[in-house]
Amino acid sequence: MAIRPAEQLIHKAAWLYYAHGLRQDQVASQLKISRASVAMYLRKARETGIVNISTSTQLFTDDVLARQLEDAFKLDAVWIAPENGHVADPSTDIAVLAASVFLELIKKGDRIGVAWGRTIYTIADIMSYADLQDVTVVQLCGNLGAPYSYRPDQCTMEIARRLNAKGLNFYAPLVLTTEELARGLRAEPVIREQLSGISECNLALYSVGTVDADSHVVKCGALTASEMEVLRRAGAAGVIAGQIIDAQGKALDCSYNRRIISAELSSLRKIEKRLVVVQEDSKFGPLVAAIAGGLCTHLVVGARMARRLLDHAGPAAEKVA
Amino acid sequence: MAIRPAEQLIHKAAWLYYAHGLRQDQVASQLKISRASVAMYLRKARETGIVNISTSTQLFTDDVLARQLEDAFKLDAVWIAPENGHVADPSTDIAVLAASVFLELIKKGDRIGVAWGRTIYTIADIMSYADLQDVTVVQLCGNLGAPYSYRPDQCTMEIARRLNAKGLNFYAPLVLTTEELARGLRAEPVIREQLSGISECNLALYSVGTVDADSHVVKCGALTASEMEVLRRAGAAGVIAGQIIDAQGKALDCSYNRRIISAELSSLRKIEKRLVVVQEDSKFGPLVAAIAGGLCTHLVVGARMARRLLDHAGPAAEKVA
DNA sequence: CGCTCGGTTTGACTTTTGTCGAGAGCCATG
DNA sequence: CATGGCTCTCGACAAAAGTCAAACCGAGCG
């Protein structure tokens, strides 16, 4: 694409149209180009984040349910996507909301940690573009040759691209065959640096994974279904950034966890804002575990899940609200 | 206006339209209302700041001139509005830019100090609405029964209204007849509190005033033209928040300055971001004084003024850039 | 030198959006 | 209980924005 003149024009067109409130034909005559070109420039401006259109997510926190959840689980903020069933795809709703919330939480100069999963990739995919300065997106865990499109590095890169931010990938596999190898790799300067940099993030985005045969880690071949079954018996309750956690949200003491290259849970907890997004109802257990482990400060869920969480918190908590 | 149901609907319509990218007719059928209503809701959503459309002001800082000014005067950021003369009203251009810059500088939870003047009021007037939470707008100086519409309290209130923020007005006149009275009033708890609260702002917005017969303080009757003339001979170089400053940007030692209720210059300097906006070419002298006094960290000016400032900084400064 | 190729620009057309006046519903009031 | 304002809503029309195929333009290449 033409480098400079086009950029200039896009900026000017966007400026006249959105800031000054001129009509497209007025912009066209001012810039001495056709209106059709103006329309095209404006689309580009929106696509590249030169103009930002954001809608307040206030509505979704105003919900009584959201407040109750914040109280019951001591969370900083909760957003609840309504599931009236009137929207074509209810899970998209959650992702759209999550994308807005995510964008709203980002500030200039932020360092953002991103995990992976279908949910995260969906968010990345529908997220609008922005032109943040000085933002860095770091990958929270090693890579996995997933059979799907949502590999960890892709999640990171796509989000970085949308934000016009710098993307820092992890050039290591998520899981290795031996504990020794994992230890050795973690000690590598490049890897060590990235791992220690994670706690310097001020915003993290992740979902949780289930610990059954349908789990992503199983589907991607990091574990076999039977290995997972064993872990589940041993107390596995969920997956966060490729790591198995127990019902208390602590890393499960198992060989698998020692063989992975991923953010330490303690590093994650040091991140100021930990945004957890959950779409599927089946992730109830894992989510509860993550919350118990203090891995979540900001939460985006559907209404059904929200009610279930509140029920789980017990009648005592409900009385408070 | 209807209180709750309408708000809800506006929010939902805005959400479906802007976040989900549905068309108006789709939104209409989803919400079971006519498309015309949807269009109306969307307008309201934009007007009330439920949706935010902002365009990056990057373009205006990218300017070489802007960089040179930043270097020459050690400013944090400079925005320069082009004055190609192709726009109907060039001074509006500066105000539109200033409004965008101002909005861009505001963060949630901020405390914002606002002075007064035609420039400030113009900005307030064209500024788009926003739905910031937890923002407080405080008036930087006492009131003045101006013959114009832009009284200090109006500037503050209008900006607060646009931001959906809390407005803190100064219930005191800007200038009193005797120094004793001014001293007494400043000692009043209400006033004292407000004055001391000013240094807690993290963003200030003001312009500078001239010190001739056309000065606002003269027009508003705070000083007579001849008194002003005397002050000018005594070294008055400009007006900031109703206060007379000399060429070094220090408060001029004069009776007038002792008779006013306004932010101390030292308090202003404590504010992290001091956004100064200058429209008129005649304000060159006052602006130079304000910059000299460290009263400006962020600057929005027209191209002509920018060049003049750079010339003033001297060839030495130009070589640096 | 003429060709193709990638891209931008344009005019003409279609779709989407904005607006306005008319009508419907709703309260408070006489 | 009718009346008069009031706001909210809708349908129809006008205006604006989006889209697309064709034209254009310049660069690189045979």
Tab-separated table of N, CA, C and O (backbone and C1' of nucleotides) in Angstrom, chain C residues 8-28:
chain	number	residue	atom	x	y	z
C	8	DT	P	-4.017	1.150	-2.587
C	8	DT	O5'	-4.587	2.215	-3.653
C	8	DT	C5'	-3.737	3.300	-4.040
C	8	DT	C4'	-4.467	4.155	-5.050
C	8	DT	C3'	-5.656	4.939	-4.474
C	8	DT	O3'	-5.499	6.288	-4.858
C	8	DT	C1'	-6.275	3.780	-6.444
C	9	DT	P	-6.472	7.384	-4.293
C	9	DT	O5'	-7.528	7.514	-5.469
C	9	DT	C5'	-7.123	8.093	-6.700
C	9	DT	C4'	-8.303	8.061	-7.644
C	9	DT	C3'	-9.565	8.725	-7.077
C	9	DT	O3'	-9.866	9.855	-7.882
C	9	DT	C1'	-10.048	6.627	-8.099
C	10	DT	P	-11.029	10.838	-7.496
C	10	DT	O5'	-12.184	10.249	-8.417
C	10	DT	C5'	-11.924	10.021	-9.805
C	10	DT	C4'	-13.084	9.279	-10.437
C	10	DT	C3'	-14.459	9.802	-10.028
C	10	DT	O3'	-15.099	10.378	-11.149
C	10	DT	C1'	-14.360	7.418	-9.995
C	11	DG	P	-16.248	11.391	-10.981
C	11	DG	O5'	-17.456	10.549	-11.598
C	11	DG	C5'	-17.351	10.021	-12.911
C	11	DG	C4'	-18.450	8.998	-13.144
C	11	DG	C3'	-19.869	9.482	-12.864
C	11	DG	O3'	-20.716	8.963	-13.895
C	11	DG	C1'	-19.387	7.594	-11.487
C	12	DA	P	-22.221	9.231	-13.930
C	12	DA	O5'	-22.823	7.841	-13.441
C	12	DA	C5'	-22.455	6.622	-14.112
C	12	DA	C4'	-23.202	5.465	-13.469
C	12	DA	C3'	-24.679	5.744	-13.166
C	12	DA	O3'	-25.433	4.567	-13.453
C	12	DA	C1'	-23.558	5.198	-11.154
C	13	DC	P	-26.996	4.573	-13.291
C	13	DC	O5'	-27.185	3.601	-12.047
C	13	DC	C5'	-26.618	2.280	-12.103
C	13	DC	C4'	-26.657	1.675	-10.720
C	13	DC	C3'	-28.044	1.725	-10.047
C	13	DC	O3'	-28.495	0.396	-9.795
C	13	DC	C1'	-26.337	2.461	-8.558
C	14	DT	P	-29.885	0.203	-8.976
C	14	DT	O5'	-29.365	-0.094	-7.514
C	14	DT	C5'	-28.324	-1.071	-7.307
C	14	DT	C4'	-28.145	-1.262	-5.818
C	14	DT	C3'	-29.450	-1.465	-5.041
C	14	DT	O3'	-29.267	-2.575	-4.171
C	14	DT	C1'	-28.251	0.396	-4.155
C	15	DT	P	-30.411	-3.019	-3.164
C	15	DT	O5'	-29.873	-2.449	-1.793
C	15	DT	C5'	-28.518	-2.708	-1.406
C	15	DT	C4'	-28.184	-1.858	-0.212
C	15	DT	C3'	-29.150	-2.025	0.959
C	15	DT	O3'	-28.365	-2.394	2.072
C	15	DT	C1'	-28.784	0.268	0.480
C	16	DT	P	-29.057	-2.742	3.453
C	16	DT	O5'	-28.822	-1.374	4.230
C	16	DT	C5'	-27.501	-0.862	4.320
C	16	DT	C4'	-27.544	0.525	4.896
C	16	DT	C3'	-28.308	0.641	6.220
C	16	DT	O3'	-27.406	1.165	7.159
C	16	DT	C1'	-28.938	2.364	4.716
C	17	DT	P	-27.841	1.392	8.662
C	17	DT	O5'	-28.192	2.946	8.606
C	17	DT	C5'	-27.172	3.866	8.249
C	17	DT	C4'	-27.725	5.266	8.196
C	17	DT	C3'	-28.410	5.743	9.484
C	17	DT	O3'	-27.796	6.947	9.859
C	17	DT	C1'	-29.770	6.190	7.600
C	18	DG	P	-28.219	7.717	11.165
C	18	DG	O5'	-29.109	8.894	10.566
C	18	DG	C5'	-28.482	9.873	9.741
C	18	DG	C4'	-29.466	10.976	9.387
C	18	DG	C3'	-30.157	11.625	10.590
C	18	DG	O3'	-30.188	13.024	10.355
C	18	DG	C1'	-31.781	10.721	9.116
C	19	DT	P	-30.832	13.996	11.409
C	19	DT	O5'	-32.294	14.224	10.823
C	19	DT	C5'	-32.444	14.523	9.438
C	19	DT	C4'	-33.901	14.824	9.132
C	19	DT	C3'	-34.692	15.469	10.279
C	19	DT	O3'	-35.541	16.448	9.725
C	19	DT	C1'	-35.782	13.517	9.583
C	20	DC	P	-36.011	17.685	10.578
C	20	DC	O5'	-37.488	17.900	10.018
C	20	DC	C5'	-37.835	17.453	8.699
C	20	DC	C4'	-39.282	17.008	8.694
C	20	DC	C3'	-40.124	17.630	9.821
C	20	DC	O3'	-41.338	18.141	9.323
C	20	DC	C1'	-40.339	15.281	9.833
C	21	DG	P	-42.148	19.237	10.171
C	21	DG	O5'	-43.652	18.858	9.841
C	21	DG	C5'	-43.998	18.232	8.608
C	21	DG	C4'	-45.012	17.128	8.871
C	21	DG	C3'	-46.138	17.517	9.845
C	21	DG	O3'	-47.365	17.031	9.344
C	21	DG	C1'	-45.042	15.589	10.647
C	22	DA	P	-48.731	17.395	10.044
C	22	DA	O5'	-49.356	15.961	10.318
C	22	DA	C5'	-49.282	14.944	9.310
C	22	DA	C4'	-49.599	13.600	9.963
C	22	DA	C3'	-50.812	13.647	10.899
C	22	DA	O3'	-51.592	12.474	10.692
C	22	DA	C1'	-48.917	12.890	12.078
C	23	DG	P	-53.041	12.396	11.365
C	23	DG	O5'	-52.791	11.325	12.522
C	23	DG	C5'	-52.411	9.987	12.178
C	23	DG	C4'	-51.930	9.299	13.425
C	23	DG	C3'	-52.964	9.241	14.563
C	23	DG	O3'	-53.006	7.906	15.037
C	23	DG	C1'	-50.914	10.031	15.367
C	24	DA	P	-54.222	7.364	15.860
C	24	DA	O5'	-53.519	6.509	16.993
C	24	DA	C5'	-52.216	5.951	16.750
C	24	DA	C4'	-51.519	5.746	18.085
C	24	DA	C3'	-52.475	5.518	19.256
C	24	DA	O3'	-51.960	4.458	20.049
C	24	DA	C1'	-51.057	7.348	19.727
C	25	DG	P	-52.819	3.748	21.130
C	25	DG	O5'	-52.149	4.247	22.471
C	25	DG	C5'	-50.832	3.799	22.793
C	25	DG	C4'	-50.277	4.676	23.883
C	25	DG	C3'	-51.081	4.633	25.193
C	25	DG	O3'	-50.175	4.308	26.230
C	25	DG	C1'	-50.634	6.861	24.549
C	26	DC	P	-50.668	3.963	27.692
C	26	DC	O5'	-50.268	5.269	28.472
C	26	DC	C5'	-49.041	5.944	28.168
C	26	DC	C4'	-48.949	7.166	29.045
C	26	DC	C3'	-49.809	7.093	30.297
C	26	DC	O3'	-49.057	7.531	31.405
C	26	DC	C1'	-50.323	9.046	29.102
C	27	DC	P	-49.317	6.909	32.850
C	27	DC	O5'	-49.881	8.152	33.669
C	27	DC	C5'	-48.915	8.980	34.237
C	27	DC	C4'	-49.207	10.440	33.950
C	27	DC	C3'	-49.994	11.105	35.066
C	27	DC	O3'	-49.090	11.875	35.820
C	27	DC	C1'	-50.644	11.855	32.888
C	28	DA	P	-49.418	12.258	37.308
C	28	DA	O5'	-49.973	13.728	37.107
C	28	DA	C5'	-49.197	14.676	36.371
C	28	DA	C4'	-50.053	15.866	36.072
C	28	DA	C3'	-50.863	16.386	37.258
C	28	DA	O3'	-50.788	17.796	37.274
C	28	DA	C1'	-52.319	15.881	35.477
